């Protein structure tokens, strides 16, 4: 087979595998949005079988020969060409997958499907003991996975690399140390700052059907394409890309907590804009896919915080908001409203954390999951360790496990090494937003005019359209002029929330 034929065959294999894997995404979406509780055992079987089939495709021995043929040809001589990028990333994925025994892949899919239900049950009953044995099983499987795929320094590197290619535990620890040194003093200085306005404004009644209409209207104004996407009500907010032309966002609204539902929408729409901005012509190959979870998260955090909490954004949307929720907001000014939504204070729940304390929640999880993976911490010891770190860093202790170590479902789904990508997202978002403003001028003015195109176009040009053409570090460097660095995030938070604000 000549290199051109080999490359065409590689693309075909990669597309087929992606299409098959996207069936898992539909099942996942269905489980969150539609499936009755009684379907859980059957769904676990479906997921395990499909995960096994996807794994078979990913480890198809033909990949090795085809990749070798193309790797030795002139097709890959330009490292930025789709051919070279796809071959580089397919090789990386293939080498990782073929080291994973099929039994381990199926066992992980089966255990995590059941563990997620045990986690939900433990949370519902506030009884961590229901979940502890499953947590230990999941970390044991993660150790097996790390040992199977291999790593340079520590098992955590092997897991992290799956979400954030090229990132290492050492580099991440240094980044967190830098962030911690500057963030904790800022958190301390804001602690006890009086609420700038009556907090009860947001605890007023915001009817859910109107929240939904308002939020979906905002999403359309930001550029979410409703012809190629949809909104549903789910158990948790999430965004999933089923394929070109089908990007789905699930949300949940709360009648007396407007901000929780609304900022979740801003977050998920940020993810969706990235997915909708990928090049559909390259669907099913790495150059048509997002570069990393951290970069994906940078898009959600950018729209959620740097757009959704800005003055310009609410100058545009607040009059509309006030007329939709007249009873709740008729006596509230724009400035009062912004003061309330941007109030900083330690919170027990990550998903309700303000922008300043958010990364402290991630630091805590980064520390705990490394200890769990290393075997230095056992599942049964997690609640105590969790409470201790919340007290140390945020000065608060959860009053139960439901709001403590059971608050996030990530570990129950086998997502270990995933939490740090949230902080990487915040780091990249601050750098990208600064660079966009340097390039297109003050964004607050365009937001105030209801115009989000300049920002979206800049992100499309510098982030979306590249897919995996470059590794994340290179995407950030090319877009912003600097390597990933938390300084822009610290500067942005200090500027907007610090005492000199
Ligand atoms: Zn996200």
Short mmCIF file of C-alpha atoms and ligand atoms in Angstrom, two decimals:
data_model
loop_
_atom_site.label_atom_id
_atom_site.label_comp_id
_atom_site.label_asym_id
_atom_site.label_seq_id
_atom_site.Cartn_x
_atom_site.Cartn_y
_atom_site.Cartn_z
CA UNK A 1 0.00 0.00 0.00
CA UNK A 2 1.40 3.40 -0.90
CA UNK A 3 1.47 6.22 1.71
CA UNK A 4 -1.53 8.05 0.21
CA UNK A 5 -3.66 4.92 0.35
CA UNK A 6 -2.40 4.17 3.86
CA UNK A 7 -3.31 7.67 5.01
CA UNK A 8 -6.81 7.43 3.48
CA UNK A 9 -7.32 4.13 5.26
CA UNK A 10 -6.13 5.65 8.56
CA UNK A 11 -8.65 8.47 8.23
CA UNK A 12 -11.39 5.95 7.51
CA UNK A 13 -10.51 3.87 10.59
CA UNK A 14 -10.32 6.95 12.77
CA UNK A 15 -13.70 8.26 11.56
CA UNK A 16 -15.42 4.90 12.09
CA UNK A 17 -14.00 4.66 15.58
CA UNK A 18 -15.16 8.19 16.40
CA UNK A 19 -18.65 7.48 15.09
CA UNK A 20 -18.84 4.33 17.20
CA UNK A 21 -17.57 6.17 20.29
CA UNK A 22 -20.18 8.89 19.70
CA UNK A 23 -22.86 6.23 20.33
CA UNK A 24 -21.48 6.04 23.88
CA UNK A 25 -21.97 9.81 24.11
CA UNK A 26 -25.62 9.45 23.11
CA UNK A 27 -26.11 6.77 25.78
CA UNK A 28 -24.38 8.99 28.35
CA UNK A 29 -26.59 11.92 27.42
CA UNK A 30 -29.67 9.71 27.60
CA UNK A 31 -28.66 8.40 31.02
CA UNK A 32 -28.43 11.96 32.34
CA UNK A 33 -31.50 13.38 30.63
CA UNK A 34 -34.08 10.63 29.97
CA UNK A 35 -33.32 7.20 31.38
CA UNK A 36 -35.49 5.87 34.21
CA UNK A 37 -33.61 4.64 37.31
CA UNK A 38 -34.59 1.06 36.57
CA UNK A 39 -32.49 1.12 33.39
CA UNK A 40 -29.15 1.36 35.17
CA UNK A 41 -28.04 -2.29 35.04
CA UNK A 42 -28.92 -2.64 31.38
CA UNK A 43 -27.22 0.66 30.57
CA UNK A 44 -24.05 -0.53 32.34
CA UNK A 45 -24.05 -3.59 30.03
CA UNK A 46 -24.58 -1.47 26.93
CA UNK A 47 -21.77 0.87 27.92
CA UNK A 48 -19.35 -1.95 28.74
CA UNK A 49 -20.01 -3.72 25.44
CA UNK A 50 -19.67 -0.57 23.36
CA UNK A 51 -16.54 0.52 25.29
CA UNK A 52 -15.04 -2.87 24.45
CA UNK A 53 -15.91 -2.49 20.74
CA UNK A 54 -14.41 1.00 20.66
CA UNK A 55 -11.30 -0.34 22.32
CA UNK A 56 -11.07 -3.13 19.68
CA UNK A 57 -11.18 -0.48 16.97
CA UNK A 58 -8.63 1.70 18.73
CA UNK A 59 -6.23 -1.21 18.99
CA UNK A 60 -6.85 -2.60 15.48
CA UNK A 61 -3.41 -3.98 14.52
CA UNK A 62 -3.79 -2.42 11.05
CA UNK A 63 -3.14 0.99 12.70
CA UNK A 64 0.45 0.06 13.44
CA UNK A 65 1.32 -0.84 9.82
CA UNK A 66 -0.62 2.06 8.34
CA UNK A 67 0.94 4.55 10.74
CA UNK A 68 4.42 3.18 10.05
CA UNK A 69 3.88 3.50 6.29
CA UNK A 70 2.77 7.13 6.53
CA UNK A 71 5.36 8.02 9.20
CA UNK A 72 8.14 6.96 6.83
CA UNK A 73 6.76 9.07 3.95
CA UNK A 74 6.96 12.69 2.85
CA UNK A 75 3.26 13.11 3.75
CA UNK A 76 4.27 14.13 7.27
CA UNK A 77 7.16 16.42 6.40
CA UNK A 78 5.21 19.58 7.29
CA UNK A 79 4.47 19.09 11.02
CA UNK A 80 1.49 21.48 10.84
CA UNK A 81 -0.27 19.70 7.98
CA UNK A 82 -3.44 17.73 8.78
CA UNK A 83 -1.63 14.54 7.71
CA UNK A 84 1.28 15.06 10.11
CA UNK A 85 -0.96 16.16 12.98
CA UNK A 86 -3.35 13.25 12.56
CA UNK A 87 -0.55 10.73 12.32
CA UNK A 88 1.21 12.17 15.39
CA UNK A 89 -1.95 12.06 17.51
CA UNK A 90 -3.26 8.74 16.20
CA UNK A 91 0.11 7.20 17.05
CA UNK A 92 -0.10 8.64 20.55
CA UNK A 93 -3.65 7.32 21.07
CA UNK A 94 -2.85 3.94 19.56
CA UNK A 95 0.24 3.41 21.69
CA UNK A 96 -1.73 4.29 24.81
CA UNK A 97 -4.75 2.13 24.00
CA UNK A 98 -2.91 -0.99 22.96
CA UNK A 99 -1.22 -1.09 26.34
CA UNK A 100 -4.65 -1.25 28.00
CA UNK A 101 -5.89 -4.84 28.36
CA UNK A 102 -9.43 -5.25 27.03
CA UNK A 103 -10.48 -6.77 30.36
CA UNK A 104 -9.40 -3.63 32.17
CA UNK A 105 -11.30 -1.38 29.75
CA UNK A 106 -14.51 -3.36 30.20
CA UNK A 107 -14.09 -3.64 33.94
CA UNK A 108 -13.57 0.12 34.23
CA UNK A 109 -16.69 0.86 32.17
CA UNK A 110 -18.75 -1.58 34.25
CA UNK A 111 -17.45 -0.45 37.66
CA UNK A 112 -17.80 3.25 36.95
CA UNK A 113 -21.37 2.84 35.67
CA UNK A 114 -22.33 1.14 38.95
CA UNK A 115 -20.14 3.37 41.14
CA UNK A 116 -21.87 6.47 39.75
CA UNK A 117 -25.17 5.09 40.98
CA UNK A 118 -23.66 4.20 44.38
CA UNK A 119 -22.27 7.69 44.62
CA UNK A 120 -25.71 9.18 43.87
CA UNK A 121 -27.28 6.93 46.48
CA UNK A 122 -24.61 7.75 49.10
CA UNK A 123 -25.15 11.42 48.41
CA UNK A 124 -28.92 11.16 48.61
CA UNK A 125 -28.74 9.39 51.96
CA UNK A 126 -25.69 11.34 53.12
CA UNK A 127 -23.99 8.04 53.90
CA UNK A 128 -20.42 7.98 52.62
CA UNK A 129 -19.99 4.33 53.65
CA UNK A 130 -22.13 3.26 50.66
CA UNK A 131 -19.58 4.79 48.30
CA UNK A 132 -16.24 4.11 50.06
CA UNK A 133 -15.67 0.54 48.77
CA UNK A 134 -16.43 1.71 45.22
CA UNK A 135 -14.05 4.63 45.57
CA UNK A 136 -11.28 2.24 46.61
CA UNK A 137 -12.08 -0.02 43.62
CA UNK A 138 -11.94 2.90 41.24
CA UNK A 139 -8.57 4.07 42.50
CA UNK A 140 -7.28 0.49 42.31
CA UNK A 141 -8.39 0.36 38.64
CA UNK A 142 -6.71 3.73 38.05
CA UNK A 143 -3.44 2.33 39.41
CA UNK A 144 -3.80 -0.65 37.06
CA UNK A 145 -4.45 1.70 34.17
CA UNK A 146 -1.42 3.85 34.97
CA UNK A 147 0.81 0.78 35.26
CA UNK A 148 -0.53 -0.56 31.97
CA UNK A 149 0.03 2.62 29.95
CA UNK A 150 3.29 3.54 31.69
CA UNK A 151 4.68 6.82 33.01
CA UNK A 152 7.96 8.63 33.53
CA UNK A 153 7.83 9.79 37.15
CA UNK A 154 4.58 8.98 38.90
CA UNK A 155 1.34 7.12 38.17
CA UNK A 156 -0.53 10.40 38.24
CA UNK A 157 1.40 11.48 35.12
CA UNK A 158 -0.15 8.62 33.16
CA UNK A 159 -3.70 9.68 34.05
CA UNK A 160 -3.10 13.41 33.61
CA UNK A 161 -1.60 12.89 30.17
CA UNK A 162 -4.90 11.45 28.95
CA UNK A 163 -6.69 14.75 29.64
CA UNK A 164 -3.91 17.26 29.16
CA UNK A 165 -1.33 15.87 26.72
CA UNK A 166 2.17 16.94 27.64
CA UNK A 167 1.32 18.08 31.17
CA UNK A 168 3.22 16.46 34.05
CA UNK A 169 2.63 16.25 37.79
CA UNK A 170 5.84 18.22 38.39
CA UNK A 171 4.84 21.12 36.16
CA UNK A 172 1.35 21.14 37.57
CA UNK A 173 2.60 21.12 41.16
CA UNK A 174 4.80 24.12 40.37
CA UNK A 175 1.88 25.95 38.78
CA UNK A 176 -0.34 25.26 41.79
CA UNK A 177 2.41 26.38 44.18
CA UNK A 178 2.73 29.67 42.31
CA UNK A 179 -1.03 30.13 42.30
CA UNK A 180 -1.44 29.17 45.93
CA UNK A 181 1.22 31.65 47.10
CA UNK A 182 -0.66 34.54 45.51
CA UNK A 183 -4.25 33.37 45.66
CA UNK A 184 -4.51 32.47 49.36
CA UNK A 185 -3.52 36.00 50.49
CA UNK A 186 -6.15 37.44 48.12
CA UNK A 187 -8.78 35.03 49.49
CA UNK A 188 -7.79 36.02 53.04
CA UNK A 189 -7.97 39.73 52.30
CA UNK A 190 -11.51 39.33 50.97
CA UNK A 191 -12.74 37.12 53.78
CA UNK A 192 -15.20 38.94 55.97
CA UNK A 193 -15.69 41.67 53.40
CA UNK A 194 -19.28 42.78 53.88
CA UNK A 195 -21.72 41.63 51.25
CA UNK A 196 -21.90 44.69 49.04
CA UNK A 197 -25.65 44.41 48.63
CA UNK A 198 -28.50 42.45 50.13
CA UNK A 199 -27.77 38.85 49.21
CA UNK A 200 -31.44 37.98 49.40
CA UNK A 201 -32.04 39.61 45.99
CA UNK A 202 -31.03 36.38 44.31
CA UNK A 203 -33.00 34.25 46.74
CA UNK A 204 -36.18 35.84 45.45
CA UNK A 205 -38.47 33.85 43.20
CA UNK A 206 -37.25 33.47 39.59
CA UNK A 207 -39.79 31.23 37.82
CA UNK A 208 -37.97 28.34 36.15
CA UNK A 209 -39.74 28.50 32.78
CA UNK A 210 -38.78 32.16 32.41
CA UNK A 211 -35.18 31.45 33.51
CA UNK A 212 -34.97 28.88 30.78
CA UNK A 213 -36.30 31.21 28.10
CA UNK A 214 -34.01 34.05 29.19
CA UNK A 215 -30.93 31.81 29.37
CA UNK A 216 -31.52 30.24 25.95
CA UNK A 217 -31.99 33.70 24.49
CA UNK A 218 -28.63 34.76 25.91
CA UNK A 219 -27.02 31.59 24.49
CA UNK A 220 -28.31 32.46 21.01
CA UNK A 221 -27.00 36.03 21.36
CA UNK A 222 -23.55 34.68 22.27
CA UNK A 223 -23.52 32.65 19.06
CA UNK A 224 -24.76 29.19 20.08
CA UNK A 225 -26.21 27.69 16.90
CA UNK A 226 -29.63 26.23 17.71
CA UNK A 227 -29.85 24.55 14.32
CA UNK A 228 -26.87 22.45 15.38
CA UNK A 229 -27.51 22.10 19.07
CA UNK A 230 -30.18 21.78 21.73
CA UNK A 231 -30.93 22.46 25.38
CA UNK A 232 -32.45 20.02 27.84
CA UNK A 233 -32.99 19.69 31.55
CA UNK A 234 -30.58 17.19 33.09
CA UNK A 235 -29.53 15.99 36.54
CA UNK A 236 -26.33 18.06 36.24
CA UNK A 237 -25.25 20.74 33.80
CA UNK A 238 -23.07 19.39 31.00
CA UNK A 239 -22.30 19.79 27.32
CA UNK A 240 -21.73 16.89 24.99
CA UNK A 241 -20.75 16.92 21.36
CA UNK A 242 -22.45 14.00 19.62
CA UNK A 243 -21.02 14.90 16.23
CA UNK A 244 -21.00 17.70 13.64
CA UNK A 245 -24.28 19.55 13.83
CA UNK A 246 -25.29 18.03 17.16
CA UNK A 247 -23.93 19.71 20.31
CA UNK A 248 -26.17 19.26 23.35
CA UNK A 249 -26.32 21.22 26.57
CA UNK A 250 -28.18 19.97 29.63
CA UNK A 251 -28.97 22.36 32.46
CA UNK A 252 -30.84 22.60 35.69
CA UNK A 253 -32.60 25.67 37.06
CA UNK A 254 -33.48 26.56 40.64
CA UNK A 255 -36.43 28.87 41.42
CA UNK A 256 -34.61 30.58 44.29
CA UNK A 257 -31.06 30.46 42.98
CA UNK A 258 -30.94 32.32 39.69
CA UNK A 259 -27.16 32.53 39.46
CA UNK A 260 -26.59 28.80 39.84
CA UNK A 261 -28.60 27.95 36.73
CA UNK A 262 -27.55 30.98 34.73
CA UNK A 263 -23.78 30.72 35.18
CA UNK A 264 -23.96 26.99 34.49
CA UNK A 265 -25.55 27.93 31.16
CA UNK A 266 -22.77 30.44 30.41
CA UNK A 267 -20.22 27.76 31.28
CA UNK A 268 -21.71 25.02 29.12
CA UNK A 269 -22.31 27.39 26.21
CA UNK A 270 -18.59 28.25 26.36
CA UNK A 271 -17.86 24.55 25.87
CA UNK A 272 -20.47 24.34 23.12
CA UNK A 273 -19.05 27.29 21.15
CA UNK A 274 -15.67 25.53 21.03
CA UNK A 275 -17.31 22.30 19.79
CA UNK A 276 -19.39 24.17 17.24
CA UNK A 277 -16.25 26.04 16.10
CA UNK A 278 -14.24 22.91 15.26
CA UNK A 279 -13.79 22.18 11.57
CA UNK A 280 -16.51 19.65 10.58
CA UNK A 281 -14.50 18.67 7.48
CA UNK A 282 -11.96 17.09 9.84
CA UNK A 283 -14.54 15.34 12.05
CA UNK A 284 -13.32 12.05 13.38
CA UNK A 285 -9.63 12.91 13.11
CA UNK A 286 -7.48 14.67 15.73
CA UNK A 287 -7.16 17.93 13.83
CA UNK A 288 -10.95 18.23 14.01
CA UNK A 289 -11.03 17.65 17.77
CA UNK A 290 -10.46 19.82 20.83
CA UNK A 291 -6.83 20.03 21.95
CA UNK A 292 -7.28 19.17 25.63
CA UNK A 293 -9.71 19.27 28.52
CA UNK A 294 -7.88 22.26 30.01
CA UNK A 295 -8.28 24.21 26.79
CA UNK A 296 -11.93 23.17 26.62
CA UNK A 297 -12.42 24.39 30.16
CA UNK A 298 -10.72 27.67 29.33
CA UNK A 299 -13.54 28.32 26.89
CA UNK A 300 -16.27 27.59 29.41
CA UNK A 301 -14.64 29.64 32.16
CA UNK A 302 -13.94 32.52 29.78
CA UNK A 303 -17.62 32.90 28.83
CA UNK A 304 -18.86 32.17 32.33
CA UNK A 305 -16.62 34.60 34.18
CA UNK A 306 -14.79 37.02 31.94
CA UNK A 307 -17.86 37.65 29.80
CA UNK A 308 -20.77 36.69 32.07
CA UNK A 309 -19.65 38.66 35.11
CA UNK A 310 -18.50 41.74 33.22
CA UNK A 311 -20.00 45.19 33.41
CA UNK A 312 -20.61 45.42 29.66
CA UNK A 313 -22.45 42.11 29.52
CA UNK A 314 -24.94 43.22 32.18
CA UNK A 315 -25.24 46.73 30.80
CA UNK A 316 -26.67 44.96 27.79
CA UNK A 317 -28.69 42.21 29.45
CA UNK A 318 -29.80 43.65 32.79
CA UNK A 319 -32.69 45.77 31.43
CA UNK A 320 -34.04 42.65 29.72
CA UNK A 321 -33.49 40.54 32.85
CA UNK A 322 -35.32 43.11 34.96
CA UNK A 323 -38.32 43.13 32.69
CA UNK A 324 -38.49 39.31 32.56
CA UNK A 325 -38.22 39.05 36.36
CA UNK A 326 -40.00 42.25 37.25
CA UNK A 327 -41.28 41.04 40.65
CA UNK A 328 -37.80 39.98 41.79
CA UNK A 329 -35.75 42.84 40.36
CA UNK A 330 -37.96 45.93 40.03
CA UNK A 331 -36.19 47.63 42.96
CA UNK A 332 -32.67 46.42 42.12
CA UNK A 333 -30.10 48.53 40.26
CA UNK A 334 -27.50 47.23 37.83
CA UNK A 335 -24.73 48.02 40.31
CA UNK A 336 -26.48 46.22 43.16
CA UNK A 337 -27.08 43.22 40.93
CA UNK A 338 -23.45 43.04 39.84
CA UNK A 339 -22.29 43.40 43.44
CA UNK A 340 -24.42 40.45 44.43
CA UNK A 341 -23.42 38.13 41.59
CA UNK A 342 -19.74 38.94 42.05
CA UNK A 343 -19.59 38.61 45.82
CA UNK A 344 -16.56 36.68 47.05
CA UNK A 345 -16.61 34.41 50.08
CA UNK A 346 -15.53 30.88 50.98
CA UNK A 347 -18.11 28.25 50.08
CA UNK A 348 -18.44 24.57 50.82
CA UNK A 349 -19.49 23.61 47.28
CA UNK A 350 -17.14 23.88 44.32
CA UNK A 351 -19.95 24.44 41.85
CA UNK A 352 -21.12 27.43 43.84
CA UNK A 353 -17.66 28.88 44.42
CA UNK A 354 -16.92 32.42 43.29
CA UNK A 355 -14.18 33.06 40.80
CA UNK A 356 -11.53 33.89 43.42
CA UNK A 357 -11.90 30.87 45.68
CA UNK A 358 -12.67 28.39 42.88
CA UNK A 359 -9.10 27.26 42.35
CA UNK A 360 -8.67 26.60 46.08
CA UNK A 361 -11.34 23.89 45.71
CA UNK A 362 -9.30 22.40 42.87
CA UNK A 363 -6.02 22.55 44.83
CA UNK A 364 -7.70 20.51 47.57
CA UNK A 365 -8.90 17.85 45.11
CA UNK A 366 -5.48 17.75 43.40
CA UNK A 367 -3.84 17.04 46.75
CA UNK A 368 -6.40 14.40 47.78
CA UNK A 369 -6.55 12.45 44.53
CA UNK A 370 -2.77 12.18 44.37
CA UNK A 371 -2.80 10.78 47.93
CA UNK A 372 -5.62 8.34 47.07
CA UNK A 373 -3.81 7.18 43.95
CA UNK A 374 -0.51 6.75 45.78
CA UNK A 375 -2.32 4.69 48.42
CA UNK A 376 -1.33 7.17 51.15
CA UNK A 377 -5.01 7.84 51.77
CA UNK A 378 -7.79 5.24 51.88
CA UNK A 379 -11.41 5.84 50.93
CA UNK A 380 -12.53 5.56 54.54
CA UNK A 381 -10.12 8.36 55.51
CA UNK A 382 -11.32 10.72 52.80
CA UNK A 383 -14.08 12.54 54.76
CA UNK A 384 -11.64 13.52 57.52
CA UNK A 385 -8.90 14.59 55.13
CA UNK A 386 -11.43 16.58 53.10
CA UNK A 387 -12.70 18.49 56.13
CA UNK A 388 -9.16 19.22 57.31
CA UNK A 389 -8.10 20.79 54.00
CA UNK A 390 -11.27 22.90 53.73
CA UNK A 391 -10.61 24.20 57.21
CA UNK A 392 -6.95 24.89 56.45
CA UNK A 393 -7.40 26.71 53.15
CA UNK A 394 -10.88 28.23 53.34
CA UNK A 395 -11.53 28.34 57.07
CA UNK A 396 -14.76 26.34 56.79
CA UNK A 397 -15.84 22.75 57.44
CA UNK A 398 -18.71 20.97 55.67
CA UNK A 399 -21.40 19.88 58.10
CA UNK A 400 -22.02 16.61 56.25
CA UNK A 401 -20.40 14.39 53.61
CA UNK A 402 -23.07 15.14 51.02
CA UNK A 403 -21.71 18.69 50.92
CA UNK A 404 -18.18 17.49 51.61
CA UNK A 405 -16.38 14.68 49.80
CA UNK A 406 -19.56 13.47 48.06
CA UNK A 407 -20.28 16.75 46.29
CA UNK A 408 -18.61 15.90 42.96
CA UNK A 409 -19.27 12.81 40.85
CA UNK A 410 -15.93 12.83 38.97
CA UNK A 411 -14.14 10.12 40.93
CA UNK A 412 -17.19 7.85 40.75
CA UNK A 413 -16.93 8.10 36.95
CA UNK A 414 -13.25 7.17 37.08
CA UNK A 415 -12.13 10.71 36.21
CA UNK A 416 -8.87 10.95 38.12
CA UNK A 417 -6.39 13.63 37.09
CA UNK A 418 -9.33 15.57 35.65
CA UNK A 419 -9.89 18.25 38.32
CA UNK A 420 -6.63 20.13 37.62
CA UNK A 421 -7.86 20.80 34.08
CA UNK A 422 -10.39 23.21 35.64
CA UNK A 423 -7.61 25.34 37.06
CA UNK A 424 -5.61 25.07 33.84
CA UNK A 425 -8.77 26.31 32.14
CA UNK A 426 -8.87 29.39 34.39
CA UNK A 427 -5.18 30.02 33.76
CA UNK A 428 -5.53 29.77 29.97
CA UNK A 429 -8.79 31.76 29.94
CA UNK A 430 -7.20 34.78 31.62
CA UNK A 431 -4.29 34.70 29.16
CA UNK A 432 -6.55 34.31 26.13
CA UNK A 433 -8.94 37.06 27.19
CA UNK A 434 -6.05 39.52 27.71
CA UNK A 435 -4.65 38.62 24.29
CA UNK A 436 -8.05 39.01 22.61
CA UNK A 437 -8.44 42.49 24.11
CA UNK A 438 -4.97 43.47 22.98
CA UNK A 439 -5.91 42.39 19.47
CA UNK A 440 -9.47 43.66 19.05
CA UNK A 441 -9.76 46.47 21.59
CA UNK A 442 -11.84 46.82 24.77
CA UNK A 443 -14.32 43.98 24.79
CA UNK A 444 -16.52 45.48 27.48
CA UNK A 445 -17.74 48.04 24.93
CA UNK A 446 -18.77 45.42 22.40
CA UNK A 447 -20.49 43.36 25.13
CA UNK A 448 -22.43 46.47 26.18
CA UNK A 449 -23.60 46.75 22.58
CA UNK A 450 -24.66 43.09 22.66
CA UNK A 451 -21.96 42.23 20.16
CA UNK A 452 -20.02 39.07 20.99
CA UNK A 453 -18.70 38.47 17.50
CA UNK A 454 -15.29 40.13 17.91
CA UNK A 455 -14.41 37.84 20.83
CA UNK A 456 -15.90 34.75 19.18
CA UNK A 457 -14.10 35.46 15.91
CA UNK A 458 -10.77 35.90 17.72
CA UNK A 459 -11.26 32.62 19.61
CA UNK A 460 -12.27 30.88 16.38
CA UNK A 461 -9.10 32.08 14.70
CA UNK A 462 -6.68 31.36 17.56
CA UNK A 463 -8.24 28.39 19.32
CA UNK A 464 -11.23 26.60 17.72
CA UNK A 465 -10.07 26.11 14.15
CA UNK A 466 -6.71 24.56 15.10
CA UNK A 467 -8.19 21.48 16.73
CA UNK A 468 -5.11 19.51 17.73
CA UNK A 469 -2.81 21.12 15.17
CA UNK A 470 -0.60 22.23 18.06
CA UNK A 471 -0.25 20.96 21.61
CA UNK A 472 -1.94 23.16 24.22
CA UNK A 473 1.25 24.90 25.32
CA UNK A 474 1.91 25.93 21.72
CA UNK A 475 -1.68 27.08 21.16
CA UNK A 476 -1.44 29.33 24.23
CA UNK A 477 2.01 30.58 23.26
CA UNK A 478 0.97 31.39 19.69
CA UNK A 479 -2.28 33.03 20.75
CA UNK A 480 -1.00 35.04 23.70
CA UNK A 481 2.77 35.38 23.25
CA UNK A 482 3.52 33.54 26.52
CA UNK A 483 3.62 29.98 27.77
CA UNK A 484 0.90 28.90 30.23
CA UNK A 485 1.44 30.96 33.36
CA UNK A 486 -0.92 31.81 36.26
CA UNK A 487 0.25 35.45 36.42
CA UNK A 488 -2.51 36.68 34.10
CA UNK A 489 -5.15 34.94 36.22
CA UNK A 490 -3.80 36.45 39.46
CA UNK A 491 -3.62 39.89 37.83
CA UNK A 492 -7.16 39.57 36.47
CA UNK A 493 -8.61 38.49 39.83
CA UNK A 494 -6.70 41.17 41.75
CA UNK A 495 -7.80 43.84 39.30
CA UNK A 496 -11.46 42.87 39.44
CA UNK A 497 -11.82 41.74 43.06
CA UNK A 498 -8.82 43.06 45.02
CA UNK A 499 -9.04 45.99 47.45
CA UNK A 500 -7.87 48.41 44.74
CA UNK A 501 -10.83 47.51 42.50
ZN1 LIG B 1 -16.59 22.71 32.16
#
